[in-house]
XYZ file of C-alpha atoms in Angstrom:
710
model
C -36.553 -36.244 2.650
C -36.935 -33.748 -0.175
C -37.281 -30.150 0.978
C -37.024 -26.585 -0.330
C -34.797 -23.955 1.258
C -37.032 -21.085 2.364
C -34.510 -18.884 4.170
C -30.936 -18.910 5.456
C -31.000 -18.105 9.165
C -27.291 -18.238 10.005
C -23.991 -19.214 8.393
C -20.861 -19.613 10.512
C -17.268 -19.038 9.379
C -16.706 -22.833 9.327
C -19.720 -23.116 6.938
C -22.083 -24.537 9.594
C -25.444 -23.465 8.217
C -28.905 -23.000 9.728
C -31.765 -22.896 7.218
C -35.548 -22.786 7.363
C -36.956 -25.512 5.118
C -40.314 -26.675 3.810
C -41.355 -30.139 2.650
C -44.618 -31.667 1.482
C -46.438 -33.189 4.450
C -44.196 -31.469 7.010
C -44.659 -28.141 8.795
C -41.817 -25.705 8.097
C -38.738 -26.785 10.035
C -35.131 -25.809 10.735
C -32.227 -27.833 9.325
C -28.632 -27.477 10.487
C -25.162 -28.706 9.580
C -22.034 -28.059 7.542
C -23.414 -30.330 4.815
C -25.720 -27.426 3.911
C -22.790 -25.179 3.002
C -23.556 -23.092 -0.074
C -27.292 -23.781 -0.314
C -29.445 -20.854 -1.404
C -33.112 -19.979 -0.830
C -35.242 -21.590 -3.506
C -33.117 -24.709 -4.005
C -34.651 -28.137 -3.582
C -32.533 -30.650 -1.680
C -32.607 -34.306 -0.806
C -31.347 -34.195 2.782
C -30.161 -37.011 5.014
C -29.888 -36.874 8.800
C -31.960 -37.219 11.925
C -34.432 -35.286 13.991
C -33.360 -33.817 17.312
C -34.325 -31.157 19.807
C -32.221 -28.153 20.733
C -32.698 -27.085 24.388
C -33.247 -23.464 23.322
C -34.473 -23.564 19.716
C -36.621 -26.701 19.754
C -37.120 -29.321 17.014
C -34.382 -29.425 14.367
C -33.162 -31.667 11.582
C -29.410 -32.341 11.807
C -28.220 -32.766 8.211
C -25.387 -35.224 7.604
C -25.574 -35.047 3.804
C -27.524 -33.364 1.029
C -27.963 -33.495 -2.734
C -29.290 -30.757 -4.967
C -32.196 -31.988 -7.070
C -34.453 -30.444 -9.677
C -37.732 -29.361 -8.040
C -40.690 -31.308 -9.368
C -43.856 -30.072 -7.664
C -45.561 -26.864 -8.780
C -45.033 -25.353 -5.336
C -41.298 -26.192 -5.263
C -40.787 -24.873 -8.818
C -42.551 -21.639 -7.905
C -40.314 -21.212 -4.828
C -37.228 -21.986 -6.911
C -37.947 -19.495 -9.688
C -39.295 -16.813 -7.337
C -36.219 -16.894 -5.093
C -34.023 -14.911 -7.464
C -31.693 -17.833 -8.184
C -32.342 -17.330 -11.907
C -31.443 -13.744 -12.806
C -34.313 -11.959 -14.518
C -37.118 -13.897 -12.784
C -38.775 -12.389 -9.721
C -41.738 -13.681 -7.689
C -44.430 -12.225 -9.984
C -42.884 -13.524 -13.187
C -42.261 -16.893 -11.509
C -45.975 -17.221 -10.757
C -46.848 -16.326 -14.345
C -44.392 -18.852 -15.824
C -45.429 -21.693 -13.498
C -49.142 -20.938 -13.968
C -48.600 -21.279 -17.736
C -46.382 -24.382 -17.852
C -47.100 -26.125 -14.533
C -44.909 -29.080 -13.650
C -43.289 -28.891 -17.110
C -41.844 -25.426 -16.386
C -38.207 -26.392 -15.857
C -38.284 -28.830 -18.787
C -39.504 -26.000 -21.013
C -36.767 -23.614 -19.813
C -34.118 -26.289 -20.355
C -35.256 -27.916 -23.589
C -37.751 -25.548 -25.268
C -36.696 -22.076 -24.077
C -38.229 -20.401 -27.137
C -41.655 -21.166 -25.605
C -41.009 -18.730 -22.750
C -42.252 -15.940 -25.004
C -45.720 -17.468 -24.610
C -45.798 -15.862 -21.148
C -46.941 -12.256 -20.876
C -44.063 -9.778 -20.271
C -41.406 -12.126 -21.683
C -39.989 -10.856 -24.948
C -36.931 -12.101 -26.850
C -34.505 -10.036 -24.715
C -35.890 -11.284 -21.365
C -36.088 -14.823 -22.752
C -32.404 -14.774 -23.712
C -31.479 -13.394 -20.288
C -33.407 -16.162 -18.520
C -31.833 -18.891 -20.666
C -28.315 -17.607 -20.009
C -28.956 -17.384 -16.264
C -30.456 -20.891 -16.276
C -27.391 -22.350 -17.993
C -25.063 -20.553 -15.561
C -27.012 -21.850 -12.575
C -26.899 -25.405 -13.909
C -23.143 -25.169 -14.460
C -22.535 -23.773 -10.965
C -24.692 -26.491 -9.389
C -22.688 -29.147 -11.249
C -19.432 -27.523 -10.094
C -20.665 -27.622 -6.498
C -21.199 -31.359 -6.791
C -17.705 -31.778 -8.255
C -16.096 -29.735 -5.472
C -17.973 -31.625 -2.763
C -16.690 -34.859 -4.248
C -13.150 -33.470 -3.991
C -13.670 -32.476 -0.365
C -13.580 -28.747 -1.182
C -16.081 -26.087 -0.131
C -18.940 -25.790 -2.646
C -19.045 -22.052 -1.873
C -16.154 -21.667 -4.313
C -18.147 -22.932 -7.292
C -19.667 -19.584 -8.287
C -16.282 -17.843 -7.999
C -14.595 -20.461 -10.178
C -17.339 -20.232 -12.791
C -17.146 -16.423 -12.771
C -13.471 -16.613 -13.808
C -13.368 -19.652 -16.089
C -16.959 -20.038 -17.311
C -17.583 -23.179 -19.358
C -13.870 -24.106 -19.071
C -14.129 -24.548 -15.286
C -14.470 -28.338 -15.398
C -11.446 -28.660 -17.666
C -9.338 -26.450 -15.367
C -10.286 -28.525 -12.337
C -9.418 -31.726 -14.156
C -6.180 -30.733 -15.894
C -4.530 -27.781 -14.132
C -6.117 -26.796 -10.799
C -3.087 -24.638 -9.959
C -4.433 -22.089 -12.454
C -7.044 -21.275 -9.794
C -4.389 -19.720 -7.523
C -4.409 -15.943 -7.643
C -7.285 -15.842 -10.111
C -10.114 -17.093 -7.903
C -10.536 -15.293 -4.608
C -10.409 -17.649 -1.672
C -8.238 -20.218 -3.445
C -4.596 -20.357 -2.408
C -2.175 -23.229 -2.865
C -3.638 -25.588 -0.252
C -7.084 -25.748 -1.864
C -5.771 -25.973 -5.431
C -3.293 -28.614 -4.317
C -6.040 -30.670 -2.686
C -7.975 -30.636 -5.962
C -4.834 -31.486 -7.960
C -3.843 -34.440 -5.796
C -7.409 -35.775 -5.913
C -7.251 -35.424 -9.702
C -4.094 -37.533 -9.907
C -1.280 -34.959 -10.042
C 1.862 -36.675 -8.577
C 3.160 -35.267 -5.279
C 6.636 -34.714 -6.745
C 5.537 -33.278 -10.088
C 7.365 -30.129 -11.307
C 3.960 -28.531 -11.869
C 3.154 -28.892 -8.164
C 6.531 -27.668 -6.911
C 6.488 -24.597 -9.166
C 2.987 -23.706 -7.999
C 4.086 -24.010 -4.370
C 7.126 -21.772 -4.939
C 5.030 -19.067 -6.582
C 2.473 -19.339 -3.794
C 5.146 -18.757 -1.123
C 6.394 -15.682 -3.001
C 2.894 -14.258 -3.372
C 2.036 -15.058 0.257
C 5.132 -13.199 1.450
C 3.837 -10.117 -0.362
C 0.154 -10.322 0.548
C 0.674 -11.473 4.148
C 3.834 -9.653 5.232
C 4.368 -7.000 2.546
C 7.708 -8.427 1.419
C 8.951 -7.807 -2.124
C 11.457 -10.673 -2.042
C 12.235 -13.804 -0.058
C 15.777 -15.066 0.664
C 16.295 -18.167 -1.474
C 17.138 -20.508 1.463
C 13.947 -19.444 3.273
C 11.901 -19.861 0.080
C 13.232 -23.381 -0.430
C 12.593 -24.332 3.196
C 9.041 -22.933 3.313
C 8.106 -24.538 -0.002
C 9.453 -27.931 1.052
C 7.437 -27.709 4.264
C 4.303 -26.733 2.362
C 4.411 -29.729 0.010
C 6.079 -32.071 2.567
C 8.943 -32.937 0.246
C 12.759 -32.768 0.356
C 14.457 -29.423 -0.280
C 16.550 -31.102 -2.998
C 13.350 -31.417 -5.048
C 12.587 -27.705 -4.680
C 15.904 -26.001 -5.525
C 16.042 -26.937 -9.248
C 12.487 -25.657 -9.735
C 13.600 -22.110 -8.836
C 15.977 -22.228 -11.806
C 13.123 -23.545 -13.941
C 10.903 -20.615 -12.920
C 13.733 -18.196 -13.708
C 13.999 -19.790 -17.165
C 10.201 -19.440 -17.500
C 10.603 -15.704 -16.724
C 8.264 -15.963 -13.741
C 10.886 -15.452 -11.012
C 13.958 -13.212 -10.729
C 16.910 -14.189 -8.531
C 19.585 -11.646 -7.624
C 22.103 -10.808 -4.906
C 20.624 -9.828 -1.556
C 20.789 -6.069 -0.827
C 24.019 -5.433 1.042
C 24.764 -9.151 1.476
C 27.248 -10.435 -1.131
C 26.960 -14.158 -1.689
C 23.340 -14.283 -0.554
C 20.528 -14.637 -3.100
C 16.923 -13.475 -2.967
C 13.944 -14.339 -5.148
C 11.284 -11.967 -6.509
C 8.084 -12.718 -8.343
C 8.722 -11.330 -11.835
C 6.024 -8.643 -11.694
C 7.174 -7.370 -8.282
C 10.790 -7.117 -9.424
C 9.683 -5.248 -12.538
C 7.752 -2.674 -10.514
C 10.613 -2.102 -8.099
C 13.000 -1.512 -10.997
C 10.494 0.730 -12.790
C 9.847 2.824 -9.678
C 13.592 3.301 -9.242
C 13.931 4.453 -12.849
C 10.997 6.872 -12.634
C 12.131 8.415 -9.336
C 15.617 8.893 -10.757
C 14.106 10.626 -13.805
C 12.133 13.055 -11.637
C 15.001 13.833 -9.278
C 17.422 14.581 -12.126
C 14.987 16.756 -14.063
C 15.219 20.563 -14.077
C 12.300 22.165 -12.248
C 9.636 23.861 -14.369
C 7.913 25.409 -11.332
C 7.094 29.084 -12.189
C 8.734 30.547 -9.072
C 11.595 32.971 -8.729
C 11.548 33.729 -4.986
C 10.332 32.072 -1.803
C 9.207 34.693 0.714
C 9.110 33.678 4.380
C 5.667 33.294 5.933
C 5.577 34.705 9.493
C 2.647 32.400 10.274
C 4.818 29.292 9.871
C 7.085 27.645 12.408
C 10.725 27.472 11.325
C 10.564 23.750 10.435
C 7.389 24.403 8.423
C 9.162 27.187 6.546
C 12.065 24.845 5.843
C 9.557 22.323 4.470
C 8.020 24.970 2.188
C 11.412 25.966 0.804
C 12.358 22.340 0.226
C 9.129 21.502 -1.617
C 9.524 24.523 -3.886
C 13.152 23.774 -4.784
C 13.234 19.947 -4.976
C 11.494 17.948 -7.675
C 11.003 15.047 -5.238
C 10.739 15.654 -1.490
C 9.130 14.313 1.689
C 7.505 15.977 4.692
C 6.978 13.750 7.726
C 5.612 14.386 11.197
C 3.238 13.091 13.827
C -0.268 14.329 14.663
C -0.593 17.977 15.633
C 2.662 18.998 13.938
C 1.102 21.118 11.194
C 1.566 18.964 8.076
C -1.742 20.079 6.530
C -1.102 23.768 7.244
C 2.304 23.417 5.604
C 0.763 21.809 2.521
C -1.720 24.677 2.258
C 1.121 27.224 2.412
C 3.037 25.397 -0.346
C 0.006 25.052 -2.607
C -1.003 28.683 -2.087
C 2.504 29.884 -3.011
C 2.570 27.849 -6.226
C -0.883 29.017 -7.300
C -0.066 32.637 -6.523
C 2.835 32.326 -8.972
C 0.532 30.991 -11.690
C 1.352 27.324 -11.230
C -1.044 24.379 -10.985
C -1.353 22.042 -8.005
C -2.963 18.636 -7.539
C -3.617 17.359 -4.010
C -4.108 13.589 -3.808
C -4.322 10.712 -1.340
C -4.593 6.918 -1.686
C -8.231 6.679 -0.500
C -11.365 8.737 -0.919
C -11.626 9.405 2.798
C -8.012 10.539 3.010
C -8.520 12.863 0.030
C -11.671 14.322 1.584
C -9.870 14.846 4.888
C -6.949 16.537 3.105
C -9.385 18.871 1.376
C -11.119 19.738 4.652
C -7.838 20.442 6.449
C -6.289 22.585 3.700
C -9.427 24.211 2.325
C -8.299 23.155 -1.163
C -9.756 20.536 -3.547
C -8.240 17.045 -3.422
C -8.777 13.770 -5.256
C -7.767 10.129 -4.977
C -4.618 8.953 -6.717
C -6.790 6.559 -8.713
C -8.923 9.384 -10.069
C -5.800 11.344 -10.941
C -4.293 8.389 -12.790
C -7.543 7.820 -14.659
C -7.186 11.434 -15.882
C -10.836 12.103 -15.161
C -12.098 15.671 -14.898
C -13.165 16.382 -11.332
C -16.994 16.407 -11.101
C -17.000 19.659 -9.114
C -17.482 22.610 -11.550
C -15.676 24.884 -9.058
C -12.541 22.718 -9.150
C -9.118 24.203 -9.707
C -7.755 21.003 -11.228
C -6.695 20.700 -14.824
C -8.447 18.020 -16.882
C -5.200 16.056 -16.670
C -4.252 16.584 -13.005
C -1.159 14.386 -13.205
C 0.374 17.116 -15.409
C 0.286 19.747 -12.629
C 3.370 21.735 -11.641
C 3.134 20.364 -8.095
C 1.590 17.042 -7.102
C 1.104 16.464 -3.373
C 0.451 12.940 -2.071
C -0.875 12.762 1.496
C -0.855 9.578 3.631
C 2.166 8.390 1.650
C 2.786 5.536 4.103
C -0.171 3.816 2.394
C 1.559 3.705 -0.995
C 2.365 0.139 -1.997
C 4.847 -0.706 -4.724
C 2.192 -1.068 -7.443
C 0.379 2.222 -6.798
C 3.616 4.156 -6.262
C 4.998 2.930 -9.591
C 1.889 4.024 -11.492
C 1.829 7.355 -9.682
C 5.461 8.316 -10.278
C 5.356 7.213 -13.921
C 2.474 9.654 -14.512
C 4.373 12.699 -13.213
C 6.096 14.651 -16.024
C 9.767 15.583 -15.748
C 10.151 19.019 -14.192
C 7.011 18.796 -12.055
C 7.449 18.577 -8.284
C 6.312 15.482 -6.368
C 5.798 16.065 -2.644
C 5.047 13.108 -0.373
C 3.404 13.780 2.996
C 3.382 11.020 5.576
C 3.971 9.740 9.050
C 6.772 7.203 9.137
C 5.462 5.766 12.405
C 2.188 4.585 10.864
C 1.557 1.153 9.407
C 2.958 0.550 5.932
C 0.754 -0.306 2.952
C -1.485 -3.361 2.798
C 0.183 -4.402 -0.470
C 3.862 -5.299 -0.903
C 6.561 -2.694 -0.430
C 7.352 0.018 2.113
C 7.798 2.949 -0.243
C 7.832 5.866 2.184
C 10.225 4.125 4.581
C 12.490 3.122 1.681
C 12.701 6.686 0.369
C 13.504 7.969 3.855
C 16.456 5.554 3.928
C 17.972 7.199 0.819
C 20.033 10.188 1.961
C 19.811 11.909 -1.421
C 16.023 12.288 -1.147
C 15.254 15.697 0.448
C 13.069 15.537 3.565
C 11.941 17.648 6.504
C 10.504 16.198 9.699
C 8.007 18.446 11.504
C 8.470 17.969 15.242
C 6.857 21.023 16.838
C 3.485 20.151 18.421
C 1.274 23.222 18.290
C -0.350 24.489 21.468
C -3.925 23.836 20.374
C -3.055 20.207 19.626
C -0.910 19.708 22.719
C -3.933 19.572 25.014
C -5.419 16.546 23.260
C -5.185 13.214 25.036
C -5.066 11.531 21.634
C -2.048 13.572 20.525
C -0.311 12.919 23.845
C -1.034 9.180 23.661
C 0.242 9.025 20.075
C 3.530 10.722 20.900
C 4.042 8.507 23.963
C 3.460 5.377 21.848
C 5.897 6.459 19.124
C 8.481 7.036 21.885
C 7.921 3.518 23.249
C 6.004 4.596 26.368
C 2.580 3.475 27.580
C -0.208 5.967 26.814
C -1.982 7.428 29.846
C -5.136 9.376 30.520
C -4.521 13.129 30.623
C -6.446 16.059 32.084
C -7.516 17.082 28.582
C -9.319 13.779 27.993
C -9.514 12.003 24.653
C -7.799 8.741 25.644
C -9.048 5.969 27.926
C -7.888 2.432 28.674
C -10.307 0.021 30.350
C -8.680 -3.130 31.664
C -10.441 -6.474 31.114
C -8.828 -9.881 30.806
C -11.333 -12.313 29.264
C -11.577 -11.923 25.436
C -15.303 -12.712 25.450
C -15.913 -9.964 28.019
C -13.716 -7.602 26.017
C -15.797 -8.239 22.876
C -19.081 -7.609 24.679
C -17.749 -4.444 26.328
C -16.411 -3.046 23.033
C -19.766 -3.683 21.361
C -21.662 -2.038 24.258
C -19.409 1.020 24.202
C -19.823 1.397 20.437
C -23.578 0.832 20.320
C -24.840 2.248 23.633
C -22.466 3.856 26.109
C -20.555 6.330 23.921
C -23.565 7.360 21.767
C -25.594 7.986 24.941
C -22.854 9.886 26.807
C -21.700 11.938 23.816
C -25.187 12.387 22.333
C -24.163 10.982 18.948
C -25.416 8.264 16.625
C -23.706 4.818 16.773
C -22.503 5.457 13.215
C -20.061 8.046 14.588
C -18.315 5.392 16.683
C -15.922 3.117 14.778
C -14.665 -0.195 16.130
C -11.088 -0.934 15.016
C -9.525 -4.352 15.541
C -5.850 -5.366 15.436
C -6.898 -8.770 14.068
C -9.587 -10.130 11.761
C -10.099 -13.513 13.433
C -10.815 -14.558 17.009
C -13.425 -13.488 19.560
C -12.213 -9.892 19.431
C -11.475 -9.895 15.700
C -13.193 -7.678 13.158
C -15.318 -10.537 11.775
C -16.845 -11.667 15.077
C -17.243 -8.162 16.513
C -18.731 -6.870 13.274
C -21.349 -9.608 13.241
C -22.171 -8.985 16.921
C -22.737 -5.289 16.262
C -24.620 -5.915 13.009
C -27.051 -8.265 14.753
C -27.782 -5.563 17.342
C -27.893 -2.457 15.162
C -29.433 -4.026 12.048
C -31.031 -7.374 12.961
C -32.890 -9.640 10.574
C -36.589 -8.904 10.068
C -39.299 -10.419 7.895
C -39.767 -7.142 6.040
C -36.026 -6.474 5.595
C -34.460 -7.942 2.423
C -31.152 -9.738 2.886
C -28.720 -11.984 1.035
C -26.169 -14.424 2.434
C -22.786 -14.548 0.703
C -20.745 -17.246 2.365
C -20.723 -16.435 6.084
C -21.697 -12.774 5.538
C -25.242 -11.486 5.341
C -26.010 -8.207 3.577
C -29.172 -6.450 4.747
C -30.777 -3.186 3.760
C -29.354 -0.608 6.151
C -25.957 -2.293 6.614
C -22.789 -0.189 6.717
C -20.292 -1.565 4.201
C -16.892 -0.732 2.731
C -15.393 -1.603 -0.676
C -12.066 -3.369 -0.144
C -10.915 -3.242 -3.773
C -10.747 -0.434 -6.275
C -13.312 -0.727 -9.047
C -12.768 1.858 -11.768
C -15.873 0.823 -13.706
C -18.093 1.412 -10.676
C -16.155 4.474 -9.544
C -15.613 3.139 -6.005
C -12.335 2.741 -4.215
C -10.859 0.859 -1.309
C -11.705 2.448 2.044
C -14.878 4.328 1.112
C -17.939 3.698 3.269
C -21.506 3.178 2.128
C -24.954 1.941 3.152
C -26.880 -0.946 1.587
C -30.087 0.559 0.195
C -31.603 -2.409 -1.680
C -31.325 -6.164 -2.158
C -32.673 -6.915 -5.632
C -33.197 -10.683 -5.718
C -34.532 -10.677 -9.274
C -31.327 -9.050 -10.542
C -29.134 -10.955 -8.045
C -27.584 -7.717 -6.862
C -27.423 -5.285 -3.969
C -27.361 -1.516 -4.243
C -25.246 0.735 -2.039
C -25.176 4.492 -1.491
C -21.680 5.807 -0.802
C -21.114 8.564 1.733
C -20.304 10.785 -1.260
C -23.805 10.228 -2.640
C -22.972 7.751 -5.439
C -25.380 4.849 -6.066
C -23.549 1.654 -7.045
C -24.750 -1.890 -7.774
C -22.836 -5.055 -6.841
C -23.853 -8.439 -8.225
C -24.158 -11.322 -5.773
C -21.021 -12.768 -7.395
C -19.098 -9.551 -6.596
C -19.766 -9.369 -2.856
C -16.218 -10.469 -2.010
C -15.359 -6.876 -2.951
C -17.383 -5.564 0.017
C -16.907 -5.961 3.752
C -19.106 -4.828 6.599
C -17.899 -1.630 8.243
C -19.266 -2.161 11.768
C -15.817 -3.352 12.858
C -12.791 -3.141 10.584
C -9.091 -3.889 10.797
C -6.664 -1.103 11.675
C -5.108 -1.529 8.223
C -8.489 -0.801 6.617
C -8.793 2.416 8.633
C -5.633 4.028 7.233
C -6.265 7.444 5.754
C -9.545 7.838 7.681
C -10.539 9.663 10.848
C -13.529 9.000 13.091
C -15.015 11.099 15.901
C -14.858 8.157 18.327
C -12.821 4.942 18.158
C -13.180 1.835 20.331
C -10.732 -1.046 20.041
C -10.047 -4.402 21.724
C -6.462 -5.005 22.843
C -5.917 -8.669 23.720
C -3.143 -11.170 23.097
C -5.297 -13.737 21.279
C -3.222 -16.130 19.126
C -0.079 -14.766 20.744
C -0.969 -11.200 19.750
C 0.924 -11.591 16.474
C -0.518 -8.365 15.063
C 0.195 -6.247 18.146
C 3.077 -3.884 17.483
C 3.900 -0.222 17.914
C 3.011 1.018 14.436
C -0.374 -0.699 14.574
C -1.230 0.808 17.976
C 0.000 4.235 16.881
C -2.087 4.088 13.691
C -5.133 2.942 15.676
C -4.931 5.775 18.210
C -4.392 8.472 15.577
C -7.581 7.509 13.715
C -9.696 9.180 16.443
C -10.577 12.868 16.517
C -12.402 13.230 19.879
C -11.935 10.034 21.924
C -10.205 6.690 21.610
C -11.100 3.934 24.090
C -8.979 0.793 24.359
C -10.447 -2.231 26.134
C -8.437 -5.297 27.091
C -5.347 -6.690 28.738
C -2.605 -4.442 30.107
C 0.068 -6.944 29.065
C -1.308 -6.825 25.494
C -1.088 -3.013 25.538
C 2.496 -3.210 26.793
C 3.328 -5.775 24.108
C 1.955 -3.481 21.394
C 3.927 -0.480 22.670
C 7.255 -2.279 22.971
C 7.203 -4.598 19.943
C 8.802 -2.891 16.946
C 7.736 -5.387 14.291
C 9.518 -6.962 11.357
C 11.083 -4.834 8.641
C 9.834 -5.645 5.156
C 12.149 -7.216 2.590
C 12.480 -4.564 -0.109
C 15.221 -3.523 -2.504
C 13.965 -0.058 -3.471
C 16.217 1.940 -1.126
C 19.384 0.216 -2.342
C 18.372 0.444 -6.018
C 17.555 4.146 -5.791
C 20.717 5.009 -3.860
C 22.846 3.234 -6.469
C 20.948 4.836 -9.359
C 21.392 8.331 -7.953
C 25.105 7.726 -7.385
C 25.606 6.592 -10.970
């Protein structure tokens, strides 16, 4: 039958879709099936399938196949245009256009678009906007058909069009491997499926090179490695494309000749070779060069003496003296060891001598926390690198904060190779760079392990703060953190703050975590649910961030007829949702790790509006929603640099517990300020405490040590 999509009710991760539909001669009904993947409210479909009855939800149409068709009836055209599918047309304007042109409406838009100005409130500017949006929608619909024919998710069509525009069809037909790394959601397997369907030979050099580059990029994005040993790269690539290793080896040389890969001797292993993606190798070499420049420069800090501060512990005083005498230095220490107080003492000393100081951190939340703890202004590294004046008129920053006499970087464990390279290159010779971090926390999400690498270079000055101050020593969170870093199980203490609740079944664990976050803790502590953050070691699975986040979203912010929403893949964005940008966007002024609330879903403009916790209003187009994630439950990695009053987390060995390791558990526990509650399996908790985790493949420590010796 032919039917119009009225509303998306539910979309599962595997693209199984539930939609409310309408058709002439039929009462509104519910259609279900994976064949509906990617459909949007307002579209008209020709659907194939059969009627059935669900024991709980009643009469349903199980869709086995569907085709997108141009709506023909006045009612269907009005639904189509009023749905927001065509940017610039809302429900009121849709009624006006259809009332004027009737069943010929879509023919007019397609073939005689100049006639749109006959409708009241449509001038030349709005007419041009509508025509452009109409052409884009047609192109995306055609791409969806192409992708379905190739056995690939039609949800990728809009993303492909966003990157390649009118060239999308040509890319799919001639070089699908260009999609890798440029279109979010497309890695080698999907591009390869398209390529093989398009006739690319299984043993073609083009295919092998793409697979090699994919394995290098995956090693960085998945495991944080900067390089891969050549034998492992050959083996993994051969397995990926199901070909002999003899076919793969020569293609590494070809990529070296193409200047896309660098091969060099393995650090400390003569005779062994490792492979870098060209851009990663370049950043590692550049960071080495810039650090060497800073460390060899003569200090320009305007200080002549370093008086002792009786309010500091002896290791804090040693840290102050080091930071004031060394152009590059590191202060490390666990929670409660006085890192922030030490930073304040250093900054105060420099300013008292007439020097300038910039306090920075990788994320907005970390910068805000640093400012609160020190009582001094702080900014994100991204803002510093953009050389933007701070918006606060009371600020003590220069207009070019990267030119300060002392630059302090908190949460330095979060620095990946890319950000660290940009940061260090911006620091002028003679200025002091002080990194503050906790070496027991998780490393960066991106490739590299910068803080750990610098700590492995003996020539880099460092002080480790080990004294736990009395006021912090009574915290169950601090005690649990120090037990975990020592390889011991955390326990409940008289001071409170830490609790482990043992449950074995993952489904029960998920329900209990959600109840604690939404009901039990808010009721007992007399706080709003928004002050309780769910952190998950994994993203997938019953206790993963995706499933738990959706469970909590459906309880705290359920769908309602009067609540605007928009489905993007398997995620639904509703007014009132808590969200988090997961990529830096300099144009919008938002950065990874900030939190915000959805304040509007503007169908006519195909956009949602968010209000950040810092009070900034930002708009995201529907085609940009991959840059946002819901914040009801987030991964531990996403929580780095943030603190929350209350933290609840599932601890289960789903999928072998591959993410459970000591640094992850330590980072999780130290995100809480008042209480952290772990729910799950005792054996999973023991696994997390005792598993050290894999060291990242990086060459920075060796490069820097050699450079400083030379």
